[in-house]
Tab-separated table of C-alpha atoms in Angstrom:
chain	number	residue	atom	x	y	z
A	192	UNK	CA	-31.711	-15.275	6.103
A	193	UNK	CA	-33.114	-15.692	9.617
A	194	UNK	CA	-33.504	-11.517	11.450
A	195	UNK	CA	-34.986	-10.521	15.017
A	196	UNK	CA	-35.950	-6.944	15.157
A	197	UNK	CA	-36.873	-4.405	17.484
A	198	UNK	CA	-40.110	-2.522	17.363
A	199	UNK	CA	-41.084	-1.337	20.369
A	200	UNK	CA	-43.571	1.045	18.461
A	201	UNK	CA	-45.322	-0.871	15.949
A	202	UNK	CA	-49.389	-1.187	14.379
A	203	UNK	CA	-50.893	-1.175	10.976
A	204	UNK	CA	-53.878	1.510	12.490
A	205	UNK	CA	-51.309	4.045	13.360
A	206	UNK	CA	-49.275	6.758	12.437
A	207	UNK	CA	-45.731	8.225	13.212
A	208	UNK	CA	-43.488	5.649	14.588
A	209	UNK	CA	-45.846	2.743	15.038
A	210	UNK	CA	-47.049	3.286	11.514
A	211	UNK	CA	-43.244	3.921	10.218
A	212	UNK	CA	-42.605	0.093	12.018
A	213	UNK	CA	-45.344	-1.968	10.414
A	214	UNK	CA	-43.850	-0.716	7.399
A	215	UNK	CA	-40.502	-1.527	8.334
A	216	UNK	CA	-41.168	-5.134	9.211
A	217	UNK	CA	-42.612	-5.482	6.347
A	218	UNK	CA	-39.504	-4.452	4.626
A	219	UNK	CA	-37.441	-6.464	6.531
A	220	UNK	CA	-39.792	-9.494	5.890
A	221	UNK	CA	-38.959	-9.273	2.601
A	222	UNK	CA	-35.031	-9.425	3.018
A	223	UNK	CA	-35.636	-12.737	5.021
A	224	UNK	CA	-37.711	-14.423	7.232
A	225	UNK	CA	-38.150	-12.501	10.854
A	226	UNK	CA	-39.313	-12.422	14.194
A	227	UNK	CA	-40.306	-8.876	14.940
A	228	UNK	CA	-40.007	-8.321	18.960
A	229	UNK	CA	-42.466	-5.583	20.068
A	230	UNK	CA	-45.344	-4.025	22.780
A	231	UNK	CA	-48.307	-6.090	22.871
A	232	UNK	CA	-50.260	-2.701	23.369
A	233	UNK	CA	-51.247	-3.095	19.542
A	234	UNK	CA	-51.171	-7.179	19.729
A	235	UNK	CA	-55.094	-7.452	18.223
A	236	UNK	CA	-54.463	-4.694	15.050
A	237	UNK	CA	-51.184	-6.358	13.753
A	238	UNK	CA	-52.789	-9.984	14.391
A	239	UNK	CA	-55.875	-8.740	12.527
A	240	UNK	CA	-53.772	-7.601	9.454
A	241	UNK	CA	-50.951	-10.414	9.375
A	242	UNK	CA	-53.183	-12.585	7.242
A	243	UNK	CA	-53.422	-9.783	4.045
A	244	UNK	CA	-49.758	-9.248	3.944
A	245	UNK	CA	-47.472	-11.175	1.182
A	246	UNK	CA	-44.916	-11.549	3.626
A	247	UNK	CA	-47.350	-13.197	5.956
A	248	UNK	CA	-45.217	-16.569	6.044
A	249	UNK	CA	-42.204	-15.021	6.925
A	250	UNK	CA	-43.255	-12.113	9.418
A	251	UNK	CA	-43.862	-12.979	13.047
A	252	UNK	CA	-44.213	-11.550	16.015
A	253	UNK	CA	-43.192	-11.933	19.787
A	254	UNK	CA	-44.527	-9.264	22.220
A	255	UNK	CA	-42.659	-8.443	25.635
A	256	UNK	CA	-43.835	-5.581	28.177
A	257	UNK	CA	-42.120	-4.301	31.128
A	258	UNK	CA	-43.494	-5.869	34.530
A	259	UNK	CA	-44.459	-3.351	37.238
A	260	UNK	CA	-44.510	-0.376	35.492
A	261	UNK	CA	-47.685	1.914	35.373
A	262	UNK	CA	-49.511	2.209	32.092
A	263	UNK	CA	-50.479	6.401	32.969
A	264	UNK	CA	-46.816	6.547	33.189
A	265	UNK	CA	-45.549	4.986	29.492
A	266	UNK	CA	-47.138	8.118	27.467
A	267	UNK	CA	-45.228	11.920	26.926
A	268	UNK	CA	-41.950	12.867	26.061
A	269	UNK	CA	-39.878	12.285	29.097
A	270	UNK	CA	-41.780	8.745	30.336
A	271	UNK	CA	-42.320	7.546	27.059
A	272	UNK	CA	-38.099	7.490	26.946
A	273	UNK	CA	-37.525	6.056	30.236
A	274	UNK	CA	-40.567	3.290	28.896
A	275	UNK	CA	-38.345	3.276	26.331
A	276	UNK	CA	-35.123	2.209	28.495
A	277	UNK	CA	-37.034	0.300	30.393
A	278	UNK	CA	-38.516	-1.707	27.798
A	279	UNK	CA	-34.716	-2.981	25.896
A	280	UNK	CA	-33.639	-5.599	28.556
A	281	UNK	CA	-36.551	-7.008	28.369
A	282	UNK	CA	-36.526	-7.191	24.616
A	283	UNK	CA	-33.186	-8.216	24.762
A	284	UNK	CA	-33.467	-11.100	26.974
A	285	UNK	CA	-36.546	-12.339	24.480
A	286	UNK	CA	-33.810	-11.715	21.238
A	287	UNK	CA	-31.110	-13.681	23.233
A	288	UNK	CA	-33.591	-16.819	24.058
A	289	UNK	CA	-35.118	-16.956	20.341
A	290	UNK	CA	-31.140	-16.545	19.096
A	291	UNK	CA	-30.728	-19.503	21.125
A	292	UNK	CA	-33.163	-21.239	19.431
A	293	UNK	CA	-33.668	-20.507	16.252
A	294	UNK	CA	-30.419	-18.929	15.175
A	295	UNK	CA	-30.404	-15.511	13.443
A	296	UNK	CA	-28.311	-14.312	10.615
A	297	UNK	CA	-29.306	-10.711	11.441
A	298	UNK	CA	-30.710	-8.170	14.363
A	299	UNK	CA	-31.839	-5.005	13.795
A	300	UNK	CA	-33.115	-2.570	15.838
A	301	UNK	CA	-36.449	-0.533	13.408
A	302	UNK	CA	-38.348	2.204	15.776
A	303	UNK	CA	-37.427	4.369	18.483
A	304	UNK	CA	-34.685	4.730	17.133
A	305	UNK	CA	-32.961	7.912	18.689
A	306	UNK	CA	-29.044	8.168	17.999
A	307	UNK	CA	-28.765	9.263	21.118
A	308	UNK	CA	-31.057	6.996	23.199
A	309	UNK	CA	-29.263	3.422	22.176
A	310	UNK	CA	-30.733	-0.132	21.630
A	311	UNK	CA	-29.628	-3.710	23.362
A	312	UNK	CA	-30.630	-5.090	19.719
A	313	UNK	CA	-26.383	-5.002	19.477
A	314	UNK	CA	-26.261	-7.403	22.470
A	315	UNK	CA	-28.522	-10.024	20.794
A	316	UNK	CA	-25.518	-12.272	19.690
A	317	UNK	CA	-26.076	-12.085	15.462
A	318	UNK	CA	-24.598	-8.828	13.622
A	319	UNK	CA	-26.100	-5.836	14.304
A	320	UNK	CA	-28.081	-3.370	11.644
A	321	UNK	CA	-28.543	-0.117	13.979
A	322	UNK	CA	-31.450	1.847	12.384
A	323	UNK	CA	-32.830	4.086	10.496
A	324	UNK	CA	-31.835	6.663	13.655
A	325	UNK	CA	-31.990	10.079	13.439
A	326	UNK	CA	-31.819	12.562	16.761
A	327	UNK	CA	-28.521	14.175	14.940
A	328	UNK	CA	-30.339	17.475	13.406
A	329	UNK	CA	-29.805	20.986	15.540
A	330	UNK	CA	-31.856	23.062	15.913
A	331	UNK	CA	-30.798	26.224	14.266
A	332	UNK	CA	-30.782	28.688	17.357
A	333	UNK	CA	-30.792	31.855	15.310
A	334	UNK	CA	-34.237	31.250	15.528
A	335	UNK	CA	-35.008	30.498	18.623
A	336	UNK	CA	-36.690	33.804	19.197
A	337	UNK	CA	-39.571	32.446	16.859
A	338	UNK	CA	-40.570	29.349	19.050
A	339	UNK	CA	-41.852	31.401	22.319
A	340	UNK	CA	-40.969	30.534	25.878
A	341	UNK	CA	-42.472	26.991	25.633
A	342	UNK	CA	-40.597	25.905	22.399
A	343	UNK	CA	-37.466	27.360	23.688
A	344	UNK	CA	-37.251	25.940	27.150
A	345	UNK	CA	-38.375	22.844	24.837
A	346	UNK	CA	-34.963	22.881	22.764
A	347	UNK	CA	-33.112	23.701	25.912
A	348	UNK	CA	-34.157	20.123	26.752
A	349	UNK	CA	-33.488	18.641	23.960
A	350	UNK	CA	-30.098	20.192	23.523
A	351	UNK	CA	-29.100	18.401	26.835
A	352	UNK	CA	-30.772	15.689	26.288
A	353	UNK	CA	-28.320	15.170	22.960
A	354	UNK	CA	-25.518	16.077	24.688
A	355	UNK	CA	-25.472	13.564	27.195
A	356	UNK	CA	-26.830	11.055	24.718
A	357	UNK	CA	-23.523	11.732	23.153
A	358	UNK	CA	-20.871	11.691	26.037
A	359	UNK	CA	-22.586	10.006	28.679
A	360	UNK	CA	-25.691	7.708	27.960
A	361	UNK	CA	-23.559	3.804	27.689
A	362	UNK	CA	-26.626	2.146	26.121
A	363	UNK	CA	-26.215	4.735	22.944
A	364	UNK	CA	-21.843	4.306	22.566
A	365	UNK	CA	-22.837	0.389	22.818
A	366	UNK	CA	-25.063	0.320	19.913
A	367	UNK	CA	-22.438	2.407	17.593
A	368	UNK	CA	-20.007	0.256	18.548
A	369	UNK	CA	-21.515	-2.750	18.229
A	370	UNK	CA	-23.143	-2.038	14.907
A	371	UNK	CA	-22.228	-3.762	11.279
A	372	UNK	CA	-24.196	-0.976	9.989
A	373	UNK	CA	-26.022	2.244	11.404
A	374	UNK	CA	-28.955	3.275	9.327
A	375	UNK	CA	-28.963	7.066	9.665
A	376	UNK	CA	-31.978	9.152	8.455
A	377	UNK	CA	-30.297	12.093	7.169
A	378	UNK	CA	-26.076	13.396	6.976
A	379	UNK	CA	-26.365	15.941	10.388
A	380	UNK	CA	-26.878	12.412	11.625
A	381	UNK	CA	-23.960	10.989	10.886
A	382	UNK	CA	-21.822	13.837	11.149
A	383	UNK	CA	-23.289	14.042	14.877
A	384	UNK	CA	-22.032	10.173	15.402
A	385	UNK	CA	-18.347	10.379	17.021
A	386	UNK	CA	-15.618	10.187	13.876
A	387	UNK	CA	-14.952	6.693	14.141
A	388	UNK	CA	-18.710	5.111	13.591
A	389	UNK	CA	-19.117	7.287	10.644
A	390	UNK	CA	-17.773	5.270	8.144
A	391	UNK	CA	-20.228	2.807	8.807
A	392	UNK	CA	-23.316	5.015	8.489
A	393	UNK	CA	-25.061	5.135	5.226
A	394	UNK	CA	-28.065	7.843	4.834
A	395	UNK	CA	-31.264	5.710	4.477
A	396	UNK	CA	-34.347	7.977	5.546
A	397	UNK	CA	-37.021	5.656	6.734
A	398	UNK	CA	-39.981	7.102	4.772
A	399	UNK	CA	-42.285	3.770	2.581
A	400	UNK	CA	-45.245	4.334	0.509
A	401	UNK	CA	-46.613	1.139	0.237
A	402	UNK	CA	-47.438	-0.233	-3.527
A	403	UNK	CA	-51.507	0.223	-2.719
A	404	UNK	CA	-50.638	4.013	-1.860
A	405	UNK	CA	-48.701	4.444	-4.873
A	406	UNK	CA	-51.356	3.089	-6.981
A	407	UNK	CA	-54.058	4.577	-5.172
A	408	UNK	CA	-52.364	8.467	-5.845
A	409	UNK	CA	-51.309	7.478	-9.560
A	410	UNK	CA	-55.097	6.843	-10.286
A	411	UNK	CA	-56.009	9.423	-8.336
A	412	UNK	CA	-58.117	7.827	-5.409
A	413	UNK	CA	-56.900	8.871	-2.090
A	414	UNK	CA	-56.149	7.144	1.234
A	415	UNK	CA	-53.110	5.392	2.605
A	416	UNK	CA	-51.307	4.577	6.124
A	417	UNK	CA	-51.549	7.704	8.363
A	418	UNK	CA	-48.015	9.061	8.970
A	419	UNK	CA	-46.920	11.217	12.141
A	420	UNK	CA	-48.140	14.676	9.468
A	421	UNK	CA	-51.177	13.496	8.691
A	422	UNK	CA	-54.265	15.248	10.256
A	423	UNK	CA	-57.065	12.660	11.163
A	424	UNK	CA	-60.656	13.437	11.994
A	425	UNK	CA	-63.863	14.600	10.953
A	426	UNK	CA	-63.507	18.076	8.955
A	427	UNK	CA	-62.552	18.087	5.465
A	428	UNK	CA	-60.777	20.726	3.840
A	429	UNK	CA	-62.581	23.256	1.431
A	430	UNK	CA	-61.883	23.940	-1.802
A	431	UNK	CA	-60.318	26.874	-1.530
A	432	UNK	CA	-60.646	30.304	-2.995
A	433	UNK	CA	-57.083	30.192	-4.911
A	434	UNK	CA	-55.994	34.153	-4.991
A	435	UNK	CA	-52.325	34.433	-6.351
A	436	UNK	CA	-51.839	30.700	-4.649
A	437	UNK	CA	-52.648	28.071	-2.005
A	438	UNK	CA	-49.961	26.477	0.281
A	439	UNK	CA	-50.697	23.841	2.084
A	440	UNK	CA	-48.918	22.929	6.022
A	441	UNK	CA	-49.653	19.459	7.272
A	442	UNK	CA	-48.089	18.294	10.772
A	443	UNK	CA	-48.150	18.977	14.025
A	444	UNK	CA	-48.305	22.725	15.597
A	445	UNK	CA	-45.440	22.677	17.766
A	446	UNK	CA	-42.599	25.678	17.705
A	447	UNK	CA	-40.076	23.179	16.066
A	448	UNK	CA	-42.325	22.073	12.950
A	449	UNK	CA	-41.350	26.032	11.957
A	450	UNK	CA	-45.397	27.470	11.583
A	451	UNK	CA	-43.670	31.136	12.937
A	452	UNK	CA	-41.523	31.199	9.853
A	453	UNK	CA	-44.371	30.125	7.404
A	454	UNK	CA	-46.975	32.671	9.028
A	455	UNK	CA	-44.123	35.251	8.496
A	456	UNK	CA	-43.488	34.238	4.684
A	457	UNK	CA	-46.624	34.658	3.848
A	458	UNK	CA	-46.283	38.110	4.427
A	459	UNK	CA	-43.920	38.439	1.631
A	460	UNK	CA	-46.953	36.165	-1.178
A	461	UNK	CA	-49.407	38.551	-1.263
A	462	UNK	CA	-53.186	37.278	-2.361
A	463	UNK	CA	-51.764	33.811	-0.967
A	464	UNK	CA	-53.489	31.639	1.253
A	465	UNK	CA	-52.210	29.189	3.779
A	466	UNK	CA	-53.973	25.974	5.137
A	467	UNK	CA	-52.779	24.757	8.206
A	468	UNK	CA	-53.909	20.791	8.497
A	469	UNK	CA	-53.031	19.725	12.256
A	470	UNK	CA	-53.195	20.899	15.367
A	471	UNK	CA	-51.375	20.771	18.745
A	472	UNK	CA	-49.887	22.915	21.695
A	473	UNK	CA	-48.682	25.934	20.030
A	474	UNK	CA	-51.639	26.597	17.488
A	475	UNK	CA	-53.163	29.435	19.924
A	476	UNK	CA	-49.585	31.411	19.840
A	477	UNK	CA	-49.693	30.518	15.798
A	478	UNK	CA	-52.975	32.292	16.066
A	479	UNK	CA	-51.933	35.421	17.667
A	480	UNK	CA	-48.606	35.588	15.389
A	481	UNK	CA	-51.152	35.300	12.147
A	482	UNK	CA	-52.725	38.598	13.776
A	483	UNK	CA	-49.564	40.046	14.560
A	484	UNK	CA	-47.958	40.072	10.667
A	485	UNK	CA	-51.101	40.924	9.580
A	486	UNK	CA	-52.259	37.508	7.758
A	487	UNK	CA	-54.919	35.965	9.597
A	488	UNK	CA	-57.524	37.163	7.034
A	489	UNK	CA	-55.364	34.581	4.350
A	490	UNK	CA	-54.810	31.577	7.023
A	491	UNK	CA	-57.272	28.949	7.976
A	492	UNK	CA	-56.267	26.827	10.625
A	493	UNK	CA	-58.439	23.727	9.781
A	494	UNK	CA	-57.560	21.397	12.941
A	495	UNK	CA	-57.352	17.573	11.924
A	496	UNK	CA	-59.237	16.586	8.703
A	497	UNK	CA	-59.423	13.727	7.113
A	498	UNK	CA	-56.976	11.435	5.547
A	499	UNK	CA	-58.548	11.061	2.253
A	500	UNK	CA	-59.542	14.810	2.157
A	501	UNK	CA	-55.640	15.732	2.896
A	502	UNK	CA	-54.745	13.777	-0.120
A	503	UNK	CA	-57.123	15.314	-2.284
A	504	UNK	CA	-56.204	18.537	-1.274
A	505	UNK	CA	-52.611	18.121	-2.242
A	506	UNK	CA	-53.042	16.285	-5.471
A	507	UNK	CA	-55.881	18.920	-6.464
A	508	UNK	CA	-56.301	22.081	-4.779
A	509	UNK	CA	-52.386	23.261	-3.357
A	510	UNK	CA	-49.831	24.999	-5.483
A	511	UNK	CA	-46.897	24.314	-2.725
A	512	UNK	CA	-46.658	22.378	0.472
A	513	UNK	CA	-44.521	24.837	3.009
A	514	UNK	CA	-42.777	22.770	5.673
A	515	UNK	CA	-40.415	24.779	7.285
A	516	UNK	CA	-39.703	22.088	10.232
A	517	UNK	CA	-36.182	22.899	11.923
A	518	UNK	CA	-35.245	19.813	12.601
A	519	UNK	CA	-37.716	16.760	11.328
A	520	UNK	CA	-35.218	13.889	11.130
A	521	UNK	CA	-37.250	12.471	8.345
A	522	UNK	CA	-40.456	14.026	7.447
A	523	UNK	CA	-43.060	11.264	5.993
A	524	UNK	CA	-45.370	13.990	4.414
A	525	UNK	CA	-42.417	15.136	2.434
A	526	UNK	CA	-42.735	12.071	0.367
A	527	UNK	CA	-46.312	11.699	0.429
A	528	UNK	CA	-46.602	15.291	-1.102
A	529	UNK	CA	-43.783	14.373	-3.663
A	530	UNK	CA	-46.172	11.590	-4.978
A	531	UNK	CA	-48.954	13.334	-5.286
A	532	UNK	CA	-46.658	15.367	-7.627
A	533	UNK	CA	-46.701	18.808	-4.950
A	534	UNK	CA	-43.576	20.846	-4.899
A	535	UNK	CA	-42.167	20.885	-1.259
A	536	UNK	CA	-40.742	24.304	0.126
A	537	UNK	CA	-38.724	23.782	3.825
A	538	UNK	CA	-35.125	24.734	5.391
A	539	UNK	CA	-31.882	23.415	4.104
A	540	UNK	CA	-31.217	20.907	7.315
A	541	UNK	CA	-32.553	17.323	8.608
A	542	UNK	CA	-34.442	15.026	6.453
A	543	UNK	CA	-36.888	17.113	4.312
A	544	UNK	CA	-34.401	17.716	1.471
A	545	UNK	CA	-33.004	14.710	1.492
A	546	UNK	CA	-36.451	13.712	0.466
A	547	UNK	CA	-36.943	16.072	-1.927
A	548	UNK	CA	-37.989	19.465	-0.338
A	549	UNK	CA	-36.605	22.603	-1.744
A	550	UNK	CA	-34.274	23.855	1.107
A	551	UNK	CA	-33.148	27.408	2.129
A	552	UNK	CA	-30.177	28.295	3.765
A	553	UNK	CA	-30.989	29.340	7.156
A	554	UNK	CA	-29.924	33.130	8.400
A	555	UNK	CA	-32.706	35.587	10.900
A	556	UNK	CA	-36.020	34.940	10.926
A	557	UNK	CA	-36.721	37.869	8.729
A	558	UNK	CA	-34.183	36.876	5.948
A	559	UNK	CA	-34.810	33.057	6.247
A	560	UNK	CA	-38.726	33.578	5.829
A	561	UNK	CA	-38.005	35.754	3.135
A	562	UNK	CA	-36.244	33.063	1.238
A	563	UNK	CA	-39.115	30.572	2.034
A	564	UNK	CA	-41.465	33.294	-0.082
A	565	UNK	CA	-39.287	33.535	-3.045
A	566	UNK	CA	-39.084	29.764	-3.306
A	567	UNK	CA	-42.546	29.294	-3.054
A	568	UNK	CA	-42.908	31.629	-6.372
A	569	UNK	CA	-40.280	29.925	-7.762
A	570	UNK	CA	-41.480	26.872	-7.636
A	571	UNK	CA	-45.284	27.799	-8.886
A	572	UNK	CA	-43.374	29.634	-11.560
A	573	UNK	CA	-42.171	26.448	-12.775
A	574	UNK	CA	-45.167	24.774	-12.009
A	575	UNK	CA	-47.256	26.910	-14.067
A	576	UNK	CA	-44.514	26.624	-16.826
A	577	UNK	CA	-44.834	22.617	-17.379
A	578	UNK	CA	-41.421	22.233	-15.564
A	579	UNK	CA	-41.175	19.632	-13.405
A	580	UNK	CA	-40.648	20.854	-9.657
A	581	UNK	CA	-41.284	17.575	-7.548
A	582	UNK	CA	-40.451	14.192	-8.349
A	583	UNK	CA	-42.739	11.743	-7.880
A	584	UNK	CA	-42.368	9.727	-4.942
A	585	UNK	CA	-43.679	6.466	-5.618
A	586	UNK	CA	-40.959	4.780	-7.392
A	587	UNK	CA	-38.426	6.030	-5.038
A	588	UNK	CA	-39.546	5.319	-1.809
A	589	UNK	CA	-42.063	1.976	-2.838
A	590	UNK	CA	-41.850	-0.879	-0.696
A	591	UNK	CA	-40.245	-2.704	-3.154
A	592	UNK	CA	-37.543	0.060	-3.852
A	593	UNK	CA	-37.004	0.250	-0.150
A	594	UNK	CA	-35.961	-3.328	-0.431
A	595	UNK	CA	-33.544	-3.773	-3.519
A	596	UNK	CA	-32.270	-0.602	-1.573
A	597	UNK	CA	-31.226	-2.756	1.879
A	598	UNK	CA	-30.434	-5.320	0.071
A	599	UNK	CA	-27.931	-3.061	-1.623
A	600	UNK	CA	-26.658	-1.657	1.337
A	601	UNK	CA	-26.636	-5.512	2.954
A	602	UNK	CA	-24.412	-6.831	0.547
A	603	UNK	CA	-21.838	-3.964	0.932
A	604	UNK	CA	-21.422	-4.318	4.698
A	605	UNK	CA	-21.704	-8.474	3.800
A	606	UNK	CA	-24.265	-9.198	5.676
A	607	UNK	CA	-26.403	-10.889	2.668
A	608	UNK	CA	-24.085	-13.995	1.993
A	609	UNK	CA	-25.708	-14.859	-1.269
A	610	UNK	CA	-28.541	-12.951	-3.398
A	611	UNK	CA	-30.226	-16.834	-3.135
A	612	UNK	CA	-30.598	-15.285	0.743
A	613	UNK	CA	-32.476	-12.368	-0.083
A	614	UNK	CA	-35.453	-12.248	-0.687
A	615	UNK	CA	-36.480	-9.369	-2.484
């Protein structure tokens, strides 16, 4: 099986979405040979790694930019979209001359991939894999008090921004209908598609630990590929003084990841402590809110530490990872918590309990971080106890699990014309 994908964001060295498409062309790779298109931005780091990979001889790679458009201008939310847009006839017109000459079986658009933003992958001439997408998760605005004026006028954005993805934006209702299959990374997704693509979406978060991760925690030596939670630089975390418990937060500090609801549950755990592992925008109005319920003397905000330290911390010093993100279409550290055997407390909605996170319902702030504090004690109850509380992540979401998994979901859209023409 011959497959062009999309990647616009793609690299071995880096996190979030570039990380989550190395990973993914990998995966593909394995289904069948492929010609990833992507930016040549990271052009030296993936031609650097190509030679280590098993899937060497049937991964390559074609790199296409956008002419004429100014580099200060392809970075943030708003331009990196409209880069974004800019970018897919581009791509497309590379996927249309490499269809002409070499003849896919498959295109499939990896990274980027925003429900409501679209892909030209469709319009490559070979049948069309859509995904994993997410962008389908609302934000639950009973809390919208929590985020401050920033956060809010933030989701005020992004609620439009769905909207029109929805009802207006032709590149997105092309891709739908155009698609053999839509990869979607959690059910609000696909029950945010319009009725009649839904059928055709299957819930396939795009989370991999590869096999050197999963080895790597199971022996207990840390370090792995840097996902969009994981906090990067040159302070390590302390062991810390336990108290009745640690939790651990790892991820960005914006008002969405949910830090106002896990600053006010740890009200409710007295003799807890909380480690916050990231940093960003809203971490001075975390601060203040610490102060505010009375907690600061049980929170350290540690900034970014290192990778290997993160991973040690979760495998050996936490009790309970508390993610209460509102509306993380996937959540990578999830997983990577699950397989260093760390229960996982967040919200009942987007992709963390799909991976495996304990989920409350969602109600006030008041109630819903009160139900965050009860199931952290529940779940160092049954900790303590010997019971298991998180599964362990590496045989779920392992490369090779990833891949009997497409091919699974392959076969039943029959796009995989013989298991002689998958490779797994």
């Amino acid at each position: 099986m011959k497959i062009v994908a999309f990647a616009p964001a793609c690299s071995p060295l880096r996190g979030s979405e570039a990380g989550a498409g190395w990973l993914w062309a990998r995966l593909v790779a394995s289904l069948g040979e492929t010609w990833v298109i992507t930016r040549p931005r990271n052009r030296e780091a993936i031609e650097a790694a190509l030679p280590g990979l098993a899937e060497r001889d049937r991964l390559h790679f074609v790199y296409a930019e956008v002419r004429g458009w100014p580099k200060a201008w392809r970075r943030g939310k708003g331009r990196s979209s409209i880069d974004y847009l800019l970018w897919q006839p581009v791509a497309a017109r590379e996927a249309r001359r490499l269809h002409e000459e070499i003849g896919f079986d498959l295109a499939w658009h990896l990274t980027f991939a925003n429900a409501w933003l679209g892909s030209l992958a469709g319009r490559a001439g070979p049948p069309f894999v859509y995904g994993p997408v997410g962008g389908g998760v609302r934000n639950p605005w009973r809390l919208i008090a929590g985020h401050g004026l920033r956060g809010a006028a933030y989701e005020a954005v992004r609620s439009a921004g769905r909207t029109a993805g929805r009802y207006a934006n032709p590149l997105a209702r092309s891709a739908w209908s155009r698609a053999r299959v839509i990869l979607v990374q959690n059910p609000e997704t696909r029950a945010w598609l319009p009725r009649r693509h839904r059928a055709k979406a299957v819930v396939c978060p795009n989370p991999i630990l590869d096999e050197r991760f999963a080895a790597q925690v199971a022996a207990g030596v840390a370090g792995s590929r840097p996902g969009e939670e994981a906090a990067t630089g040159e302070k390590g975390v302390p062991s810390p003084d336990r108290g009745a418990g640690v939790a651990l937060y790892a991820g960005r500090l914006v008002a969405w990841k949910g830090m106002f609801l896990a600053l006010r549950a740890l009200r409710d755990l007295p003799g807890w402590r909380l480690f916050v592992c990231g940093k960003g925008p809203d971490a001075k109005r975390l601060r203040g809110l610490a102060d505010r319920f009375g907690v600061a003397d049980r929170v350290t905000f540690m900034g970014f530490v290192p990778r290997e330290e993160l991973l040690r911390f979760m495998r050996e010093d936490a009790d309970v990872m508390l993610f209460p993100s509102l509306h993380d279409e996937a959540g990578w550290v999830v997983v990577e918590a699950g397989a260093c055997g760390l229960p996982v407390v967040c919200i009942d909605r987007g992709g963390p309990p799909v991976l495996g996170g304990r989920g409350v319902p969602v109600t006030t702030i008041s109630e819903t971080a009160g139900r965050l504090a009860r199931e952290v004690a529940r779940a160092v109850r049954s900790s303590r106890a010997g019971l298991p509380t998180a599964p362990l992540a590496g045989n779920r979401w392992t490369l090779s699990a990833r891949v009997a998994e497409l091919t699974g979901i392959l076969k039943e859209a029959g796009l995989v014309p013989s298991p002689a023409e998958s490779v797994a």
